[in-house]
Coordinates of C-alpha atoms and ligand atoms in Angstrom, one line a residue:
X1 CA -63.9 125.3 -110.7
X2 CA -60.3 124.6 -109.4
X3 CA -58.5 122.0 -111.4
X4 CA -56.3 119.6 -109.5
X5 CA -53.6 117.2 -110.9
X6 CA -53.6 113.8 -109.2
X7 CA -50.5 111.8 -110.1
X8 CA -51.0 108.1 -109.5
X9 CA -54.7 108.9 -109.5
X10 CA -55.7 105.4 -110.6
X11 CA -54.0 103.8 -107.7
X12 CA -55.4 102.7 -104.4
X13 CA -55.3 105.9 -102.4
X14 CA -55.2 108.1 -105.5
X15 CA -58.5 106.8 -106.8
X16 CA -60.3 107.3 -103.5
X17 CA -58.9 110.8 -103.3
X18 CA -60.1 111.6 -106.9
X19 CA -63.6 110.6 -105.8
X20 CA -63.5 112.9 -102.8
X21 CA -62.1 115.7 -104.9
X22 CA -65.0 115.4 -107.4
X23 CA -67.5 115.1 -104.5
X24 CA -66.3 118.4 -103.2
X25 CA -66.5 120.3 -106.5
X26 CA -62.9 120.1 -107.9
X27 CA -62.1 119.3 -111.5
X28 CA -59.6 116.5 -111.7
X29 CA -56.9 115.5 -114.2
X30 CA -55.2 112.2 -113.5
X31 CA -51.7 111.3 -114.6
X32 CA -50.9 107.6 -114.3
X33 CA -48.4 105.3 -116.1
X34 CA -50.6 102.2 -115.4
X35 CA -47.5 100.4 -114.0
X36 CA -49.4 99.4 -110.8
X37 CA -53.0 100.3 -111.7
X38 CA -55.7 99.6 -114.3
X39 CA -57.3 102.0 -116.7
X40 CA -60.6 100.4 -115.7
X41 CA -60.4 102.4 -112.4
X42 CA -61.2 105.5 -114.5
X43 CA -64.7 104.2 -115.4
X44 CA -65.2 103.0 -111.9
X45 CA -64.5 106.5 -110.5
X46 CA -66.9 107.9 -113.1
X47 CA -69.6 105.4 -112.1
X48 CA -69.3 106.6 -108.5
X49 CA -69.3 110.3 -109.0
X50 CA -70.9 110.7 -112.4
X51 CA -68.0 112.8 -113.6
X52 CA -65.2 111.4 -115.8
X53 CA -61.8 112.8 -114.7
X54 CA -59.4 113.9 -117.5
X55 CA -56.7 111.2 -117.9
X56 CA -53.2 111.3 -119.3
X57 CA -51.2 108.1 -119.5
X58 CA -47.7 109.6 -118.8
X59 CA -44.6 108.1 -117.3
X60 CA -43.3 110.9 -115.1
X61 CA -39.7 109.7 -115.8
X62 CA -40.3 111.3 -119.3
X63 CA -39.3 114.8 -118.6
X64 CA -40.5 116.2 -121.9
X65 CA -44.0 114.6 -121.3
X66 CA -44.2 116.3 -117.9
X67 CA -43.2 119.7 -119.5
X68 CA -45.8 119.3 -122.2
X69 CA -48.5 118.3 -119.7
X70 CA -48.1 121.6 -117.8
X71 CA -48.3 123.5 -121.1
X72 CA -51.5 121.7 -122.0
X73 CA -53.3 122.1 -118.7
X74 CA -53.9 125.0 -116.4
X75 CA -53.6 123.5 -112.9
X76 CA -54.4 125.0 -109.4
X77 CA -52.8 122.3 -107.3
X78 CA -51.1 118.9 -107.4
X79 CA -51.6 115.9 -105.2
X80 CA -48.7 113.6 -105.8
X81 CA -49.2 109.9 -105.2
X82 CA -47.2 108.5 -108.2
X83 CA -44.4 106.3 -106.7
X84 CA -43.3 102.7 -106.3
X85 CA -44.3 101.6 -102.8
X86 CA -43.3 97.9 -102.2
X87 CA -40.9 97.9 -99.3
X88 CA -39.4 94.5 -100.0
X89 CA -39.0 95.2 -103.8
X90 CA -37.2 98.4 -103.0
X91 CA -34.4 96.6 -101.2
X92 CA -33.7 94.5 -104.3
X93 CA -34.2 97.3 -106.8
X94 CA -33.0 100.6 -105.2
X95 CA -32.2 102.4 -108.4
X96 CA -35.8 101.7 -109.7
X97 CA -37.1 103.4 -106.5
X98 CA -34.7 106.4 -106.6
X99 CA -35.5 107.0 -110.2
X100 CA -39.2 106.4 -110.0
X101 CA -39.8 108.2 -106.7
X102 CA -37.2 110.9 -106.6
X103 CA -36.3 111.9 -110.2
X104 CA -40.0 112.2 -111.1
X105 CA -40.7 114.3 -108.0
X106 CA -38.1 116.8 -109.2
X107 CA -39.6 116.9 -112.7
X108 CA -43.1 117.6 -111.3
X109 CA -41.8 120.3 -108.8
X110 CA -39.8 122.0 -111.5
X111 CA -42.7 122.2 -113.9
X112 CA -45.1 123.4 -111.1
X113 CA -42.7 126.3 -110.4
X114 CA -42.1 127.1 -114.1
X115 CA -45.9 127.3 -114.6
X116 CA -46.8 129.1 -111.3
X117 CA -48.6 126.2 -109.7
X118 CA -47.9 126.8 -106.0
X119 CA -50.0 124.2 -104.1
X120 CA -48.5 120.7 -103.6
X121 CA -49.7 117.8 -101.4
X122 CA -47.2 115.0 -100.9
X123 CA -47.9 111.3 -100.1
X124 CA -45.5 110.6 -97.3
X125 CA -45.5 107.8 -94.7
X126 CA -45.0 107.1 -91.0
X127 CA -42.2 105.0 -92.2
X128 CA -40.0 108.1 -91.8
X129 CA -40.2 107.7 -88.1
X130 CA -38.9 104.1 -88.1
X131 CA -39.4 102.7 -84.6
X132 CA -40.3 105.9 -82.7
X133 CA -38.9 106.3 -79.2
X134 CA -42.2 107.5 -77.9
X135 CA -45.8 106.5 -78.7
X136 CA -48.2 107.9 -79.9
X137 CA -46.0 109.5 -82.6
X138 CA -46.1 113.3 -83.0
X139 CA -44.8 115.2 -86.0
X140 CA -41.9 116.4 -83.9
X141 CA -40.7 112.8 -83.4
X142 CA -37.2 112.5 -85.0
X143 CA -37.1 110.8 -88.3
X144 CA -34.9 107.7 -88.3
X145 CA -32.5 106.1 -90.8
X146 CA -34.7 104.5 -93.4
X147 CA -35.1 100.7 -93.2
X148 CA -35.5 100.4 -97.0
X149 CA -34.9 102.4 -100.2
X150 CA -38.7 102.9 -100.3
X151 CA -38.6 104.6 -96.9
X152 CA -35.5 106.6 -97.9
X153 CA -37.4 108.0 -100.9
X154 CA -40.2 109.3 -98.6
X155 CA -37.6 110.9 -96.3
X156 CA -35.7 112.4 -99.2
X157 CA -38.9 113.5 -100.9
X158 CA -39.8 115.5 -97.8
X159 CA -36.4 117.1 -97.7
X160 CA -36.4 118.0 -101.4
X161 CA -39.9 119.6 -101.1
X162 CA -39.1 121.5 -97.9
X163 CA -35.8 122.9 -99.4
X164 CA -37.7 123.9 -102.5
X165 CA -40.5 125.8 -100.6
X166 CA -37.8 127.9 -98.9
X167 CA -36.6 129.5 -102.1
X168 CA -39.6 129.4 -104.4
X169 CA -43.3 130.3 -104.3
X170 CA -44.1 126.6 -103.8
X171 CA -46.3 125.8 -100.7
X172 CA -46.5 122.1 -99.6
X173 CA -48.1 119.8 -97.1
X174 CA -46.7 116.3 -96.6
X175 CA -49.2 113.8 -95.2
X176 CA -47.5 111.0 -93.3
X177 CA -49.9 108.1 -93.7
X178 CA -50.1 105.3 -91.2
X179 CA -51.5 102.1 -92.5
X180 CA -54.2 102.6 -95.1
X181 CA -56.9 99.8 -95.4
X182 CA -60.4 99.3 -96.6
X183 CA -62.3 100.2 -99.7
X184 CA -65.0 102.6 -101.0
X185 CA -68.5 101.8 -99.7
X186 CA -69.7 101.1 -103.3
X187 CA -67.0 98.4 -103.7
X188 CA -66.3 99.9 -107.1
X189 CA -62.7 100.9 -106.1
X190 CA -60.3 99.3 -103.6
X191 CA -56.8 97.8 -103.3
X192 CA -56.2 95.9 -106.6
X193 CA -54.4 92.7 -105.7
X194 CA -51.3 92.3 -107.9
X195 CA -49.4 89.1 -106.9
X196 CA -49.0 87.8 -103.4
X197 CA -50.1 90.6 -100.9
X198 CA -47.2 92.0 -98.9
X199 CA -49.5 94.0 -96.5
X200 CA -51.5 92.4 -93.7
X201 CA -55.1 93.3 -94.6
X202 CA -55.1 92.2 -98.2
X203 CA -53.6 88.9 -97.1
X204 CA -56.2 88.4 -94.3
X205 CA -59.0 89.1 -96.9
X206 CA -57.5 86.7 -99.4
X207 CA -57.1 84.0 -96.8
X208 CA -60.7 84.4 -95.7
X209 CA -61.7 84.1 -99.4
X210 CA -59.7 80.9 -99.8
X211 CA -57.3 82.4 -102.2
X212 CA -54.5 82.0 -99.7
X213 CA -54.1 78.9 -97.6
X214 CA -53.0 80.4 -94.4
X215 CA -51.9 83.8 -93.0
X216 CA -48.5 83.9 -91.5
X217 CA -48.4 86.2 -88.4
X218 CA -44.9 87.6 -88.4
X219 CA -43.9 87.1 -84.8
X220 CA -45.7 87.0 -81.4
X221 CA -42.7 87.9 -79.3
X222 CA -42.9 91.7 -79.6
X223 CA -43.1 93.8 -76.4
X224 CA -46.9 94.4 -77.0
X225 CA -50.0 93.3 -75.1
X226 CA -50.5 90.1 -77.1
X227 CA -47.0 89.9 -78.5
X228 CA -47.9 90.7 -82.1
X229 CA -46.9 94.0 -83.7
X230 CA -49.1 97.1 -83.4
X231 CA -50.0 99.5 -86.2
X232 CA -52.5 102.4 -86.8
X233 CA -54.9 101.2 -89.5
X234 CA -56.8 104.0 -91.1
X235 CA -59.8 103.7 -93.5
X236 CA -58.6 104.8 -97.0
X237 CA -61.7 107.1 -97.3
X238 CA -60.8 109.0 -94.1
X239 CA -57.3 109.2 -95.6
X240 CA -58.6 110.5 -98.9
X241 CA -60.6 113.2 -97.1
X242 CA -57.5 114.4 -95.3
X243 CA -56.1 115.3 -98.7
X244 CA -59.0 117.6 -99.5
X245 CA -58.7 119.4 -96.2
X246 CA -54.9 119.8 -96.7
X247 CA -55.5 121.1 -100.3
X248 CA -58.0 123.7 -99.2
X249 CA -55.6 124.9 -96.5
X250 CA -53.1 125.7 -99.2
X251 CA -55.7 127.1 -101.7
X252 CA -57.0 129.4 -99.0
X253 CA -53.5 130.4 -97.9
X254 CA -54.2 129.1 -94.4
X255 CA -50.9 127.3 -94.1
X256 CA -48.6 128.6 -91.3
X257 CA -45.4 127.5 -92.9
X258 CA -44.3 127.0 -96.5
X259 CA -43.9 123.3 -95.8
X260 CA -46.1 121.5 -93.2
X261 CA -46.2 117.9 -92.0
X262 CA -49.2 116.0 -90.6
X263 CA -49.6 112.5 -89.2
X264 CA -52.7 110.9 -90.8
X265 CA -53.9 108.0 -88.7
X266 CA -56.7 107.1 -86.3
X267 CA -54.5 107.5 -83.1
X268 CA -55.4 104.0 -82.1
X269 CA -53.0 101.0 -82.2
X270 CA -54.2 97.6 -83.2
X271 CA -52.1 94.4 -83.1
X272 CA -52.1 91.7 -85.8
X273 CA -54.3 89.5 -83.7
X274 CA -56.6 92.5 -83.0
X275 CA -57.0 92.8 -86.8
X276 CA -57.7 89.1 -87.3
X277 CA -60.3 89.2 -84.4
X278 CA -61.9 92.4 -85.7
X279 CA -62.1 91.0 -89.3
X280 CA -63.7 87.7 -88.1
X281 CA -66.2 89.7 -86.0
X282 CA -67.0 92.2 -88.8
X283 CA -67.4 89.5 -91.5
X284 CA -68.3 86.3 -89.6
X285 CA -65.5 84.7 -91.7
X286 CA -62.7 82.6 -90.2
X287 CA -59.1 83.5 -90.9
X288 CA -56.7 80.5 -90.8
X289 CA -53.3 81.7 -89.5
X290 CA -50.1 80.5 -87.9
X291 CA -47.4 82.3 -85.9
X292 CA -44.1 82.4 -87.7
X293 CA -40.8 84.3 -87.2
X294 CA -40.7 88.1 -87.3
X295 CA -40.3 89.7 -90.7
X296 CA -37.0 91.5 -91.2
X297 CA -37.3 95.3 -90.9
X298 CA -40.6 95.3 -89.1
X299 CA -41.0 97.6 -86.1
X300 CA -42.8 96.7 -82.9
X301 CA -45.4 99.5 -82.8
X302 CA -46.5 102.7 -84.5
X303 CA -49.6 104.7 -84.0
X304 CA -50.3 108.4 -84.5
X305 CA -50.7 111.4 -82.2
X306 CA -53.3 113.0 -84.4
X307 CA -53.8 116.2 -82.4
X308 CA -52.1 118.4 -85.0
X309 CA -54.2 117.2 -87.9
X310 CA -57.3 117.4 -85.6
X311 CA -56.6 120.9 -84.4
X312 CA -54.8 122.5 -87.3
X313 CA -56.5 120.8 -90.2
X314 CA -59.8 120.3 -88.5
X315 CA -59.6 116.7 -89.8
X316 CA -60.3 113.5 -87.8
X317 CA -60.7 109.9 -88.8
X318 CA -64.3 108.9 -88.5
X319 CA -64.4 105.2 -89.6
X320 CA -63.3 102.4 -87.3
X321 CA -61.3 99.2 -87.7
X322 CA -64.2 96.9 -88.1
X323 CA -65.9 99.1 -90.7
X324 CA -62.7 99.3 -92.7
X325 CA -62.2 95.5 -92.5
X326 CA -65.8 94.9 -93.5
X327 CA -65.3 97.2 -96.5
X328 CA -62.2 95.3 -97.5
X329 CA -64.2 92.0 -97.4
X330 CA -67.0 93.5 -99.5
X331 CA -64.5 94.7 -102.0
X332 CA -62.9 91.2 -102.2
X333 CA -66.3 89.7 -102.7
X334 CA -66.9 92.1 -105.6
X335 CA -63.8 90.9 -107.3
X336 CA -65.2 87.4 -107.8
Ligands
LIG401 C1 -48.6 95.3 -90.8 C2 -48.3 94.4 -89.7 C3 -46.5 92.9 -90.2 C4 -48.3 90.8 -93.5 C5 -46.0 99.0 -94.8 C6 -45.0 100.0 -95.3 C7 -45.5 101.4 -95.0 C8 -46.8 101.5 -95.6 C9 -47.8 100.5 -95.1 C10 -46.6 102.5 -97.8 C11 -46.8 94.2 -89.4 C12 -47.8 92.1 -90.1 C13 -48.1 91.6 -92.5 C14 -48.5 89.4 -93.2 C15 -48.2 89.8 -90.9 N1 -46.8 101.4 -97.0 N2 -48.0 91.2 -91.2 N3 -48.4 89.0 -91.9 O1 -45.2 96.9 -92.7 O2 -46.7 98.3 -91.1 O3 -46.2 99.1 -93.4 O4 -47.3 99.2 -95.4 O5 -46.6 103.6 -97.5 O6 -44.6 102.3 -95.6 O7 -43.8 99.8 -94.5 O8 -47.7 97.2 -93.1 O9 -49.4 95.6 -93.7 O10 -47.0 95.0 -94.3 O11 -47.8 95.0 -91.9 O12 -48.1 89.4 -89.7 O13 -48.7 88.5 -94.1 O14 -48.8 93.1 -90.1 O15 -45.4 92.2 -89.5 O16 -46.7 94.0 -88.1 P1 -46.3 97.8 -92.5 P2 -48.0 95.7 -93.4

């Protein structure tokens, strides 16, 4: 059995990926520092798959701990989620983001190389494209100056990885996520709400649950069909499965370059109002909202051209917007 390290494996996307790894016969060891997750997720993963992943509570900023980990475990590949990811927070605390997202990445890569672990999957983001000049967005679209330190760490992370694969045995795939939403069908894992949600779907769900008074729709004067901003919302389980396909591509030496990039989205754009309407249709719950001013830094529209992932990876999103939103609601109800 191949053993895979999942850093940030108790987080939202990480935990869903651990479940899919175990479902496809991989042994998993999770590193998480619990700074933005809960150890309870470990037992929830176990209750879904019947297999308890190994777990090490390690802060990846602790270089010695990272070195020791790779001495203790024989690993076949790494899926690297561990990072801070709040766009707004990153503007106010850039050094926290550069240390936690970049320094730690270099420690993991160095130990992988020192211990002959060649296969690396990186959690990247469509944020590297900024407001793309053309839609849908292909992997050849130029990356744009980052709108936030968070976005800068994704761009820098890709550069660090690509440069390293050029001169070492490391092989890497960066998955550029569009907007992950939804929760596992068992409602045992999902997006854990910590504080006031910054992202749209958790805020919609909490408004419908009466936790939030009213959803603010950030602007209806964009150059889009209904004036609200458009994004590509992908079910987190579809996203998790993309990691397995990418990992197998590296394990089977099917990669066509030492560092590859894939857009992971549905290829469909949905506006904020589309999401509200789809949520109300899927759950029969009303969402109280008001239109307010645009949020600084937001782009008008982003949705993926997924043909490279479809044709090269043989991966395609299977779950639709309503199904994802219904799963988010079911997850919210389970938190009561
Ligand atoms: C989606 C749309 C908002 C909240 C961010 C990160 C990106 C990735 C996904 C990590 C936008 C609107 C939102 C609200 C609203 N994260 N909105 N009211 O900004 O597309 O992407 O999360 O990788 O890197 O940038 O996602 O969910 O915050 O916003 O109207 O209360 O919903 O303006 O148009 P975003 P989001």
